[in-house]
Amino acid sequence: MKKIGLVYIKGAVPGFENFGELPTHLVKSNGLVDGKKASNELDALIIPGGTLLESGDISDDLSKEIKQIAKDGKPIIGVCAGLQLLANQTDIGRKSEVPIIKEGLGLIDVNLSPLISSDRVNAKVYDNSFITKGQNEDVTGFHTHTYGKIEGDAKPLFYSKIQRMNYGDVNKKSEYNIFSGACNDDGNVIGTMIHNILDENPIIRNNLLNYIDASSEDIEYIFAKNKEVKSKINMEVGIDSGHKIEKLSGEFLKYKNNGKGPKFLMIGSNGSDSGKTFILTGLAGALRKRGLKVALMKVGPDARDIVPGLYLTNGKMEDYGSIKIGHLGWMDIKLAIDKLNKSDYDIVLIEGVMSVFTGLLNEKVPYSASEIAMSSDIPMLLMSGVNKGGIESAAVDLVAHANMLKKLGVTVEAILLNKVYNQNIFENVVPYIKNNTQVKNVLNVSKLKIDGRGFTPEVEIRYDLFSKYALECVEENIDINTIASMAKNVNFNRIVPFEEIKNKVI
């Protein structure tokens, strides 16, 4: 029977997409499949996205097996970080004074460097490999990457039509403006920045099956084994973290979706650099560890922020993972909530964007996290980092934010001060917060001492380390049952008109 491997190492996100339901076996850093060399066992290999180069779990054994599979003419498909691994090199030095070069395997003659994109895309197809045979229409999928600039002499496969890159609108003419896929000279080693390439494009998936001469019996076997692979992936939090997913029991049973839809909670803040991504990541991992199925969403276009959380949950980047505000993002909140309420997720965590009020007075609606919360009565955990203005200033700012949210009709279930450096000062501001708001839960997370790159989502991140610290920090500082109890079932109500918002604010 035909076997298709999926690389499963620290930093990878194997649950991020379904890869056409094709992977039948996991390939770990030792390069083995069922105790035998992957190159002898597999008919094809898929390398998922993640932070593969940054996390450094690519052993010599695994590298040798990948190269041998390529040499044998078997197909290899690398997506996002998978392409980086197959390429010559990647400069991961975003916001660095000098390039920070990570070497790839040199199987595809391209180099990559910083370019941010988190768009849903259509991509033009070039017939330079078996994988694109008969694909006469654009392929679809999504980008979510930090190092997406591809340069080199490899044969092109895809050029994506991207509207936004590096946080700005750049494609007013709607052109195919980004080199997003390439292959080696023989066409069997393929790399692309387009996620869901195998899920959304049946011709691409079938071309892979045809290339390995998969019979109907093989295909039946592949789909059956894929269910086993997914089951294995969903036995642990993250990859080789030491945290197994527990059987849902005890006080957490009441949060299970019993046909009534999942419960929602938004993580909002008073500004950027508050640590929303860190806290959401830790909460996602902690809730998943306790047996709950957790969906993650981001307000606005930068879906990259929820990927560390998906690393811990081994969850899928859903088509509603990015909530549309104005013209930015993937899916309107109404459709997103309607789809989630028909899903089997237990809890939905939503990460806000910048301050909950950023964009509130833009005449386009909705244009802020607070408006998304208002639209569906989504409860909020409101937080602030204290590293810039101190604990006292953060407390004053959070009180003002909480009271304005109340005025807008948003329920603030808890206030959280992040990066707290002095517990005595925190204890002294708690009465002030409680006396000046109607918020009963005032929480804090202690400041972590972390040095070096790899911990800033917008610059450089290692999913394995970032998520490890986030999970440990959240479990040490926050009662997870208390957080789960804040989440509520919701239904879309309405988008509040601009004039109504303006009257409430002014």
Coordinates of C-alpha atoms in Angstrom, one line a residue:
M1 CA 0.0 0.0 0.0
K2 CA 1.1 3.6 -0.7
K3 CA 2.5 5.6 2.2
I4 CA 2.7 9.4 2.5
G5 CA 4.8 10.8 5.3
L6 CA 4.2 14.0 7.2
V7 CA 7.2 15.6 9.0
Y8 CA 6.4 15.9 12.7
I9 CA 9.1 17.8 14.6
K10 CA 9.3 20.6 17.1
G11 CA 8.1 23.9 15.5
A12 CA 5.9 22.2 12.9
V13 CA 2.2 22.8 12.7
P14 CA 0.9 19.4 11.3
G15 CA -2.7 20.1 12.2
F16 CA -2.8 23.6 10.6
E17 CA -4.3 22.1 7.4
N18 CA -5.5 18.7 6.3
F19 CA -3.1 18.2 3.4
G20 CA -5.8 16.6 1.4
E21 CA -6.4 13.9 4.0
L22 CA -3.3 12.3 2.5
P23 CA -0.6 11.8 5.3
T24 CA -0.5 8.1 6.4
H25 CA 2.6 8.2 8.7
L26 CA 4.4 10.7 10.9
V27 CA 8.1 11.2 10.3
K28 CA 10.0 12.4 13.4
S29 CA 13.5 13.9 13.7
N30 CA 15.1 10.5 13.5
G31 CA 13.9 10.1 9.9
L32 CA 12.3 6.8 10.6
V33 CA 8.9 5.4 9.7
D34 CA 7.9 2.3 11.8
G35 CA 11.5 1.9 12.7
K36 CA 12.7 1.9 9.1
K37 CA 14.3 4.6 7.0
A38 CA 11.7 7.0 5.6
S39 CA 13.3 6.9 2.2
N40 CA 12.7 3.1 2.0
E41 CA 9.1 3.2 3.4
L42 CA 7.5 6.3 1.9
D43 CA 6.1 7.0 -1.6
A44 CA 5.8 10.7 -0.9
L45 CA 6.6 13.3 1.8
I46 CA 4.8 16.4 3.0
I47 CA 6.6 19.0 5.0
P48 CA 4.2 21.4 6.9
G49 CA 4.6 25.0 7.9
G50 CA 5.8 26.3 11.3
T51 CA 9.1 27.5 12.5
L52 CA 11.2 24.6 11.3
L53 CA 14.4 26.4 10.7
E54 CA 14.1 28.6 13.8
S55 CA 13.3 25.6 16.1
G56 CA 16.3 23.6 15.0
D57 CA 14.8 20.1 15.3
I58 CA 15.9 19.1 11.8
S59 CA 18.5 16.4 12.5
D60 CA 21.1 15.1 10.1
D61 CA 19.2 11.8 9.9
L62 CA 16.0 13.6 8.8
S63 CA 17.9 15.8 6.3
K64 CA 19.5 12.7 4.8
E65 CA 16.2 11.0 4.4
I66 CA 14.6 14.0 2.7
K67 CA 17.5 14.3 0.3
Q68 CA 17.3 10.6 -0.5
I69 CA 13.6 10.8 -1.2
A70 CA 14.2 13.6 -3.6
K71 CA 17.1 11.8 -5.2
D72 CA 14.9 8.7 -5.8
G73 CA 12.4 10.9 -7.7
K74 CA 9.7 10.6 -5.2
P75 CA 7.5 13.6 -4.6
I76 CA 8.1 16.1 -1.8
I77 CA 5.7 19.0 -1.1
G78 CA 6.9 21.7 1.4
V79 CA 4.4 24.3 2.5
C80 CA 5.6 27.7 3.9
A81 CA 8.4 26.6 6.4
G82 CA 8.5 23.4 4.4
L83 CA 9.6 25.5 1.4
Q84 CA 12.2 27.2 3.5
L85 CA 13.6 23.9 4.5
L86 CA 13.8 22.8 0.9
A87 CA 15.3 26.1 -0.3
N88 CA 18.9 27.2 -0.3
Q89 CA 18.6 29.6 2.7
T90 CA 16.2 31.9 4.5
D91 CA 17.1 35.3 6.1
I92 CA 15.0 35.4 9.3
G93 CA 16.5 38.7 10.4
R94 CA 13.4 40.9 10.3
K95 CA 14.3 44.1 12.2
S96 CA 17.8 43.0 12.5
E97 CA 20.7 45.2 11.5
V98 CA 22.3 42.3 9.6
P99 CA 20.8 39.2 7.9
I100 CA 20.3 36.2 10.1
I101 CA 20.8 33.3 7.7
K102 CA 19.3 29.8 8.2
E103 CA 20.5 27.2 5.7
G104 CA 18.1 24.9 3.9
L105 CA 18.7 21.6 2.2
G106 CA 19.3 23.3 -1.2
L107 CA 16.8 21.1 -3.1
I108 CA 15.0 24.0 -4.7
D109 CA 17.1 26.9 -6.0
V110 CA 15.6 29.8 -4.2
N111 CA 16.3 32.0 -1.2
L112 CA 13.8 33.5 1.1
S113 CA 13.8 36.7 3.1
P114 CA 11.3 38.8 5.2
L115 CA 7.9 39.6 3.6
I116 CA 4.8 39.5 5.7
S117 CA 1.4 38.4 4.3
S118 CA -1.7 36.9 5.8
D119 CA -4.1 37.0 2.8
R120 CA -6.6 34.6 1.3
V121 CA -5.2 34.2 -2.2
N122 CA -5.8 33.2 -5.8
A123 CA -2.6 32.1 -7.6
K124 CA -1.7 31.8 -11.2
V125 CA -0.4 28.3 -12.1
Y126 CA 2.7 27.5 -14.2
D127 CA 2.9 24.0 -15.7
N128 CA 6.4 23.1 -14.7
S129 CA 5.7 20.0 -12.5
F130 CA 3.4 17.0 -12.4
I131 CA 1.6 18.7 -9.5
T132 CA 0.1 21.4 -11.8
K133 CA -0.9 19.2 -14.7
G134 CA -4.4 20.0 -15.9
Q135 CA -4.7 22.9 -13.3
N136 CA -5.9 25.4 -15.9
E137 CA -7.6 27.7 -13.4
D138 CA -6.1 29.6 -10.4
V139 CA -5.5 27.7 -7.3
T140 CA -6.8 29.0 -4.0
G141 CA -5.5 29.0 -0.4
F142 CA -4.0 31.4 2.1
H143 CA -0.7 32.9 3.0
T144 CA 0.4 33.4 6.6
H145 CA 4.1 34.0 6.7
T146 CA 6.9 36.4 7.9
Y147 CA 9.6 35.3 5.4
G148 CA 7.7 35.1 2.1
K149 CA 10.0 36.9 -0.4
I150 CA 11.2 34.3 -2.8
E151 CA 14.1 34.9 -5.2
G152 CA 16.1 32.5 -7.3
D153 CA 16.3 30.5 -10.5
A154 CA 14.0 27.6 -9.7
K155 CA 11.1 26.9 -12.0
P156 CA 8.1 28.8 -10.9
L157 CA 4.8 27.1 -10.1
F158 CA 2.6 29.8 -8.5
Y159 CA 2.3 33.5 -8.4
S160 CA -0.2 34.8 -5.8
K161 CA -2.5 37.8 -6.0
I162 CA -1.9 39.5 -2.6
Q163 CA -3.7 42.6 -1.6
R164 CA -1.6 43.4 1.6
M165 CA 2.0 42.8 2.6
N166 CA 4.1 44.2 5.3
Y167 CA 1.0 45.7 6.9
G168 CA 0.0 47.8 3.9
D169 CA -2.3 47.7 0.9
V170 CA -0.1 47.3 -2.1
N171 CA -2.0 45.7 -5.0
K172 CA -4.6 48.2 -6.3
K173 CA -4.5 46.7 -9.8
S174 CA -5.2 43.2 -8.4
E175 CA -2.1 41.7 -10.1
Y176 CA -0.4 38.3 -9.5
N177 CA 2.4 40.0 -7.7
I178 CA 4.1 37.5 -5.4
F179 CA 6.3 34.5 -6.4
S180 CA 4.7 31.9 -4.2
G181 CA 5.8 28.4 -5.4
A182 CA 8.7 26.7 -7.2
C183 CA 10.1 23.2 -7.9
N184 CA 13.4 21.6 -8.7
D185 CA 14.5 20.8 -12.3
D186 CA 13.0 17.4 -12.2
G187 CA 9.7 18.7 -10.9
N188 CA 9.3 16.2 -8.0
V189 CA 10.4 18.6 -5.2
I190 CA 7.8 21.3 -4.7
G191 CA 7.6 24.2 -2.4
T192 CA 4.9 26.8 -1.9
M193 CA 3.8 29.5 0.5
I194 CA 0.2 28.7 -0.2
H195 CA -1.5 26.9 2.7
N196 CA -4.4 24.6 1.9
I197 CA -3.0 23.9 -1.5
L198 CA -4.0 20.2 -1.2
D199 CA -7.3 20.9 0.6
E200 CA -8.9 23.4 -1.7
N201 CA -7.6 22.2 -5.1
P202 CA -8.7 18.7 -6.0
I203 CA -6.7 18.6 -9.2
I204 CA -3.5 19.3 -7.2
R205 CA -4.3 16.5 -4.7
N206 CA -5.2 14.0 -7.4
N207 CA -2.0 14.8 -9.3
L208 CA 0.0 13.7 -6.3
L209 CA -2.0 10.5 -6.0
N210 CA -1.6 9.8 -9.7
Y211 CA 2.1 10.5 -9.6
I212 CA 2.6 7.7 -7.0
D213 CA 0.3 5.4 -9.0
A214 CA -2.2 5.1 -6.1
S215 CA -4.9 2.6 -6.9
S216 CA -8.5 2.8 -5.5
E217 CA -7.4 0.3 -2.8
D218 CA -4.4 2.5 -2.0
I219 CA -6.6 5.6 -1.8
E220 CA -9.0 3.8 0.6
Y221 CA -6.0 2.8 2.7
I222 CA -4.5 6.3 2.6
F223 CA -7.8 7.9 3.9
A224 CA -8.1 5.3 6.7
K225 CA -4.5 5.7 7.8
N226 CA -4.9 9.5 7.7
K227 CA -7.6 9.2 10.4
E228 CA -5.0 7.4 12.6
V229 CA -2.4 10.1 11.9
K230 CA -4.9 12.8 13.0
S231 CA -5.7 10.8 16.1
K232 CA -2.0 10.5 17.0
I233 CA -1.5 14.3 16.5
N234 CA -4.4 15.0 18.8
M235 CA -3.0 13.0 21.7
E236 CA -0.6 15.7 22.9
V237 CA -0.4 19.4 23.4
G238 CA 2.1 20.7 20.8
I239 CA 4.9 18.4 19.7
D240 CA 7.0 16.5 22.2
S241 CA 6.0 18.9 24.9
G242 CA 5.5 16.3 27.6
H243 CA 1.8 17.3 28.0
K244 CA -0.8 14.7 27.0
I245 CA -4.4 15.8 26.3
E246 CA -6.4 14.6 29.2
K247 CA -9.8 13.0 29.0
L248 CA -12.5 15.7 29.5
S249 CA -13.8 15.3 33.0
G250 CA -14.7 16.9 36.3
E251 CA -15.4 20.6 36.4
F252 CA -14.5 21.1 32.7
L253 CA -17.3 18.7 31.5
K254 CA -19.8 21.6 31.8
Y255 CA -17.9 23.5 29.0
K256 CA -18.4 20.8 26.5
N257 CA -20.4 21.6 23.4
N258 CA -23.5 19.4 23.7
G259 CA -25.1 20.6 20.6
K260 CA -25.7 24.1 21.9
G261 CA -22.6 25.6 20.2
P262 CA -19.3 26.6 21.7
K263 CA -18.7 29.3 24.3
F264 CA -16.8 32.5 23.2
L265 CA -14.3 34.7 25.0
M266 CA -12.4 37.7 23.5
I267 CA -8.9 38.6 24.7
G268 CA -8.8 42.4 24.3
S269 CA -6.3 45.0 25.4
N270 CA -5.5 48.7 25.7
G271 CA -2.8 48.5 23.0
S272 CA -0.1 46.6 21.2
D273 CA 2.7 45.0 23.2
S274 CA 0.3 44.0 25.9
G275 CA 1.0 40.3 25.4
K276 CA -2.4 39.2 23.9
T277 CA -0.8 36.6 21.7
F278 CA 1.2 35.1 24.6
I279 CA -1.8 34.9 26.9
L280 CA -4.1 33.5 24.2
T281 CA -1.5 30.9 23.3
G282 CA -1.2 29.8 26.9
L283 CA -4.9 29.7 27.5
A284 CA -5.5 27.7 24.3
G285 CA -2.9 25.1 25.3
A286 CA -4.2 24.9 28.9
L287 CA -7.9 24.4 27.8
R288 CA -6.9 21.9 25.1
K289 CA -4.8 20.0 27.7
R290 CA -7.9 19.6 29.8
G291 CA -9.7 17.9 26.9
L292 CA -11.6 20.8 25.4
K293 CA -11.6 21.4 21.7
V294 CA -10.5 25.0 21.2
A295 CA -11.0 27.2 18.2
L296 CA -8.9 30.3 17.7
M297 CA -9.7 33.6 15.8
K298 CA -8.0 36.9 15.2
V299 CA -9.8 40.2 14.8
G300 CA -8.4 41.8 11.6
P301 CA -6.0 40.4 9.0
D302 CA -2.9 39.2 10.9
A303 CA -3.9 35.6 11.4
R304 CA -0.2 34.8 12.2
D305 CA -1.0 35.8 15.8
I306 CA -3.1 32.7 16.5
V307 CA -0.6 30.2 15.0
P308 CA 1.4 29.7 18.3
G309 CA -1.9 28.8 19.9
L310 CA -2.7 26.4 17.0
Y311 CA 0.7 24.9 17.6
L312 CA -0.4 23.9 21.1
T313 CA -3.9 22.7 20.2
N314 CA -2.7 21.1 16.9
G315 CA -5.7 22.8 15.5
K316 CA -6.7 23.8 12.0
M317 CA -6.5 27.4 10.6
E318 CA -10.2 27.7 9.8
D319 CA -11.5 29.9 7.0
Y320 CA -13.0 32.1 9.8
G321 CA -9.6 32.4 11.6
S322 CA -9.4 36.0 10.6
I323 CA -12.4 38.2 11.4
K324 CA -13.0 40.9 8.9
I325 CA -12.9 44.6 9.9
G326 CA -13.4 47.1 7.2
H327 CA -11.7 45.6 4.1
L328 CA -9.2 43.7 6.2
G329 CA -9.5 40.0 7.1
W330 CA -11.1 36.9 5.8
M331 CA -14.7 36.4 7.0
D332 CA -17.5 38.6 8.4
I333 CA -18.3 38.0 12.0
K334 CA -21.9 37.0 11.3
L335 CA -20.9 34.2 9.0
A336 CA -18.1 33.2 11.3
I337 CA -20.3 32.8 14.3
D338 CA -23.0 31.0 12.3
K339 CA -20.4 28.5 11.2
L340 CA -18.9 28.1 14.7
N341 CA -22.3 27.5 16.2
K342 CA -22.7 24.5 13.9
S343 CA -19.2 23.1 14.8
D344 CA -18.0 20.7 17.4
Y345 CA -15.7 23.2 19.1
D346 CA -16.2 23.6 22.8
I347 CA -14.6 27.0 23.4
V348 CA -13.6 29.9 21.0
L349 CA -10.9 32.3 22.0
I350 CA -10.7 35.5 20.0
E351 CA -7.6 37.7 20.0
G352 CA -8.3 41.4 19.6
V353 CA -6.3 43.8 17.5
M354 CA -4.2 46.6 19.0
S355 CA -6.4 48.5 21.5
V356 CA -10.1 47.3 21.6
F357 CA -10.9 50.9 20.5
T358 CA -8.4 51.3 17.7
G359 CA -10.6 52.1 14.6
L360 CA -13.8 52.6 16.7
L361 CA -14.4 56.0 15.2
N362 CA -13.7 55.0 11.6
E363 CA -16.9 55.5 9.6
K364 CA -16.5 52.0 8.2
V365 CA -18.1 49.5 10.5
P366 CA -17.0 47.3 12.1
Y367 CA -13.4 48.5 12.3
S368 CA -12.4 47.6 15.9
A369 CA -12.3 44.7 18.3
S370 CA -14.9 46.4 20.5
E371 CA -17.4 46.5 17.6
I372 CA -16.9 42.8 17.0
A373 CA -17.6 42.1 20.7
M374 CA -20.7 44.4 20.5
S375 CA -22.0 42.7 17.4
S376 CA -22.6 39.4 19.2
D377 CA -22.4 40.2 23.0
I378 CA -19.0 38.4 23.2
P379 CA -17.6 38.6 26.8
M380 CA -14.1 40.0 27.2
L381 CA -10.9 39.5 29.2
L382 CA -9.4 42.9 29.1
M383 CA -5.6 43.1 29.6
S384 CA -2.6 45.4 29.6
G385 CA 1.1 45.0 29.8
V386 CA 2.7 47.0 32.6
N387 CA 6.2 47.2 31.1
K388 CA 5.9 50.7 29.6
G389 CA 4.0 52.9 32.1
G390 CA 4.1 50.8 35.2
I391 CA 1.5 48.9 37.1
E392 CA -0.3 52.0 38.4
S393 CA -0.7 53.6 34.9
A394 CA -1.9 50.3 33.5
A395 CA -4.6 50.1 36.2
V396 CA -5.8 53.6 35.5
D397 CA -5.9 52.9 31.8
L398 CA -7.7 49.6 32.2
V399 CA -10.4 51.2 34.4
A400 CA -11.1 53.8 31.7
H401 CA -11.2 51.0 29.0
A402 CA -13.5 48.8 31.1
N403 CA -15.9 51.7 31.8
M404 CA -16.1 52.7 28.1
L405 CA -16.7 49.1 27.1
K406 CA -19.5 48.9 29.6
K407 CA -21.0 52.1 28.1
L408 CA -20.8 50.3 24.7
G409 CA -22.6 47.3 26.1
V410 CA -19.6 44.9 26.2
T411 CA -19.2 42.7 29.3
V412 CA -15.7 42.7 30.8
E413 CA -15.5 39.5 32.7
A414 CA -11.9 40.0 34.0
I415 CA -9.1 42.5 33.9
L416 CA -5.5 41.1 33.6
L417 CA -2.3 42.9 34.2
N418 CA 0.5 41.2 32.3
K419 CA 4.3 41.3 33.0
V420 CA 3.8 42.3 36.6
Y421 CA 7.1 43.0 38.3
N422 CA 6.0 43.7 41.9
Q423 CA 3.2 41.7 43.6
N424 CA 2.8 44.3 46.4
I425 CA 2.0 47.1 43.9
F426 CA -0.4 44.8 42.1
E427 CA -2.3 44.0 45.3
N428 CA -2.5 47.7 46.0
V429 CA -4.2 48.5 42.6
V430 CA -6.7 45.7 42.8
P431 CA -9.1 47.6 45.2
Y432 CA -8.8 50.7 42.9
I433 CA -9.8 48.6 39.8
K434 CA -12.7 46.9 41.6
N435 CA -14.0 50.0 43.2
N436 CA -14.1 51.9 39.9
T437 CA -15.5 49.2 37.7
Q438 CA -18.0 46.4 37.9
V439 CA -15.3 43.8 37.1
K440 CA -15.0 41.2 39.8
N441 CA -12.0 39.2 38.5
V442 CA -8.6 41.1 38.6
L443 CA -5.8 38.8 37.5
N444 CA -2.1 39.1 37.0
V445 CA 0.7 37.3 35.2
S446 CA 4.3 37.7 36.4
K447 CA 7.0 39.1 34.3
L448 CA 9.2 36.5 32.6
K449 CA 12.9 36.8 32.1
I450 CA 13.4 35.8 28.5
D451 CA 16.5 36.8 26.5
G452 CA 17.2 36.6 22.8
R453 CA 15.1 36.5 19.6
G454 CA 12.3 34.0 19.0
F455 CA 9.7 35.4 21.3
T456 CA 8.2 38.3 19.4
P457 CA 5.4 37.2 17.0
E458 CA 5.8 40.2 14.6
V459 CA 9.6 39.8 14.4
E460 CA 10.9 36.3 15.0
I461 CA 9.2 33.4 16.8
R462 CA 9.9 29.8 17.7
Y463 CA 6.6 28.1 18.2
D464 CA 8.0 25.4 20.4
L465 CA 9.7 27.8 22.9
F466 CA 7.1 30.6 22.8
S467 CA 4.2 28.2 23.3
K468 CA 6.1 26.3 26.1
Y469 CA 6.6 29.5 28.1
A470 CA 3.1 30.7 27.4
L471 CA 1.5 27.5 28.6
E472 CA 3.7 27.2 31.7
C473 CA 3.1 30.9 32.6
V474 CA -0.6 30.8 32.2
E475 CA -1.0 27.6 34.2
E476 CA 1.2 29.0 37.0
N477 CA -0.6 32.3 37.3
I478 CA -4.2 31.8 36.2
D479 CA -7.0 29.5 37.3
I480 CA -8.1 27.9 34.1
N481 CA -11.5 27.0 35.3
T482 CA -12.2 30.6 36.1
I483 CA -11.2 31.6 32.5
A484 CA -13.4 28.8 31.0
S485 CA -16.4 30.0 33.1
M486 CA -16.2 33.5 31.6
A487 CA -16.9 32.2 28.1
K488 CA -20.5 32.3 26.9
N489 CA -22.7 31.0 24.1
V490 CA -23.3 33.8 21.6
N491 CA -25.3 34.6 18.5
F492 CA -24.8 37.4 16.0
N493 CA -27.1 40.3 16.8
R494 CA -26.1 43.3 14.6
I495 CA -23.3 45.6 13.5
V496 CA -23.8 48.8 15.4
P497 CA -24.1 51.8 13.1
F498 CA -21.4 54.5 13.2
E499 CA -23.7 57.3 14.3
E500 CA -24.9 55.2 17.3
I501 CA -21.3 54.4 18.3
K502 CA -20.4 58.1 17.9
N503 CA -23.2 59.2 20.1
K504 CA -22.3 56.7 22.9
V505 CA -18.6 57.7 22.8
I506 CA -19.0 61.4 22.4

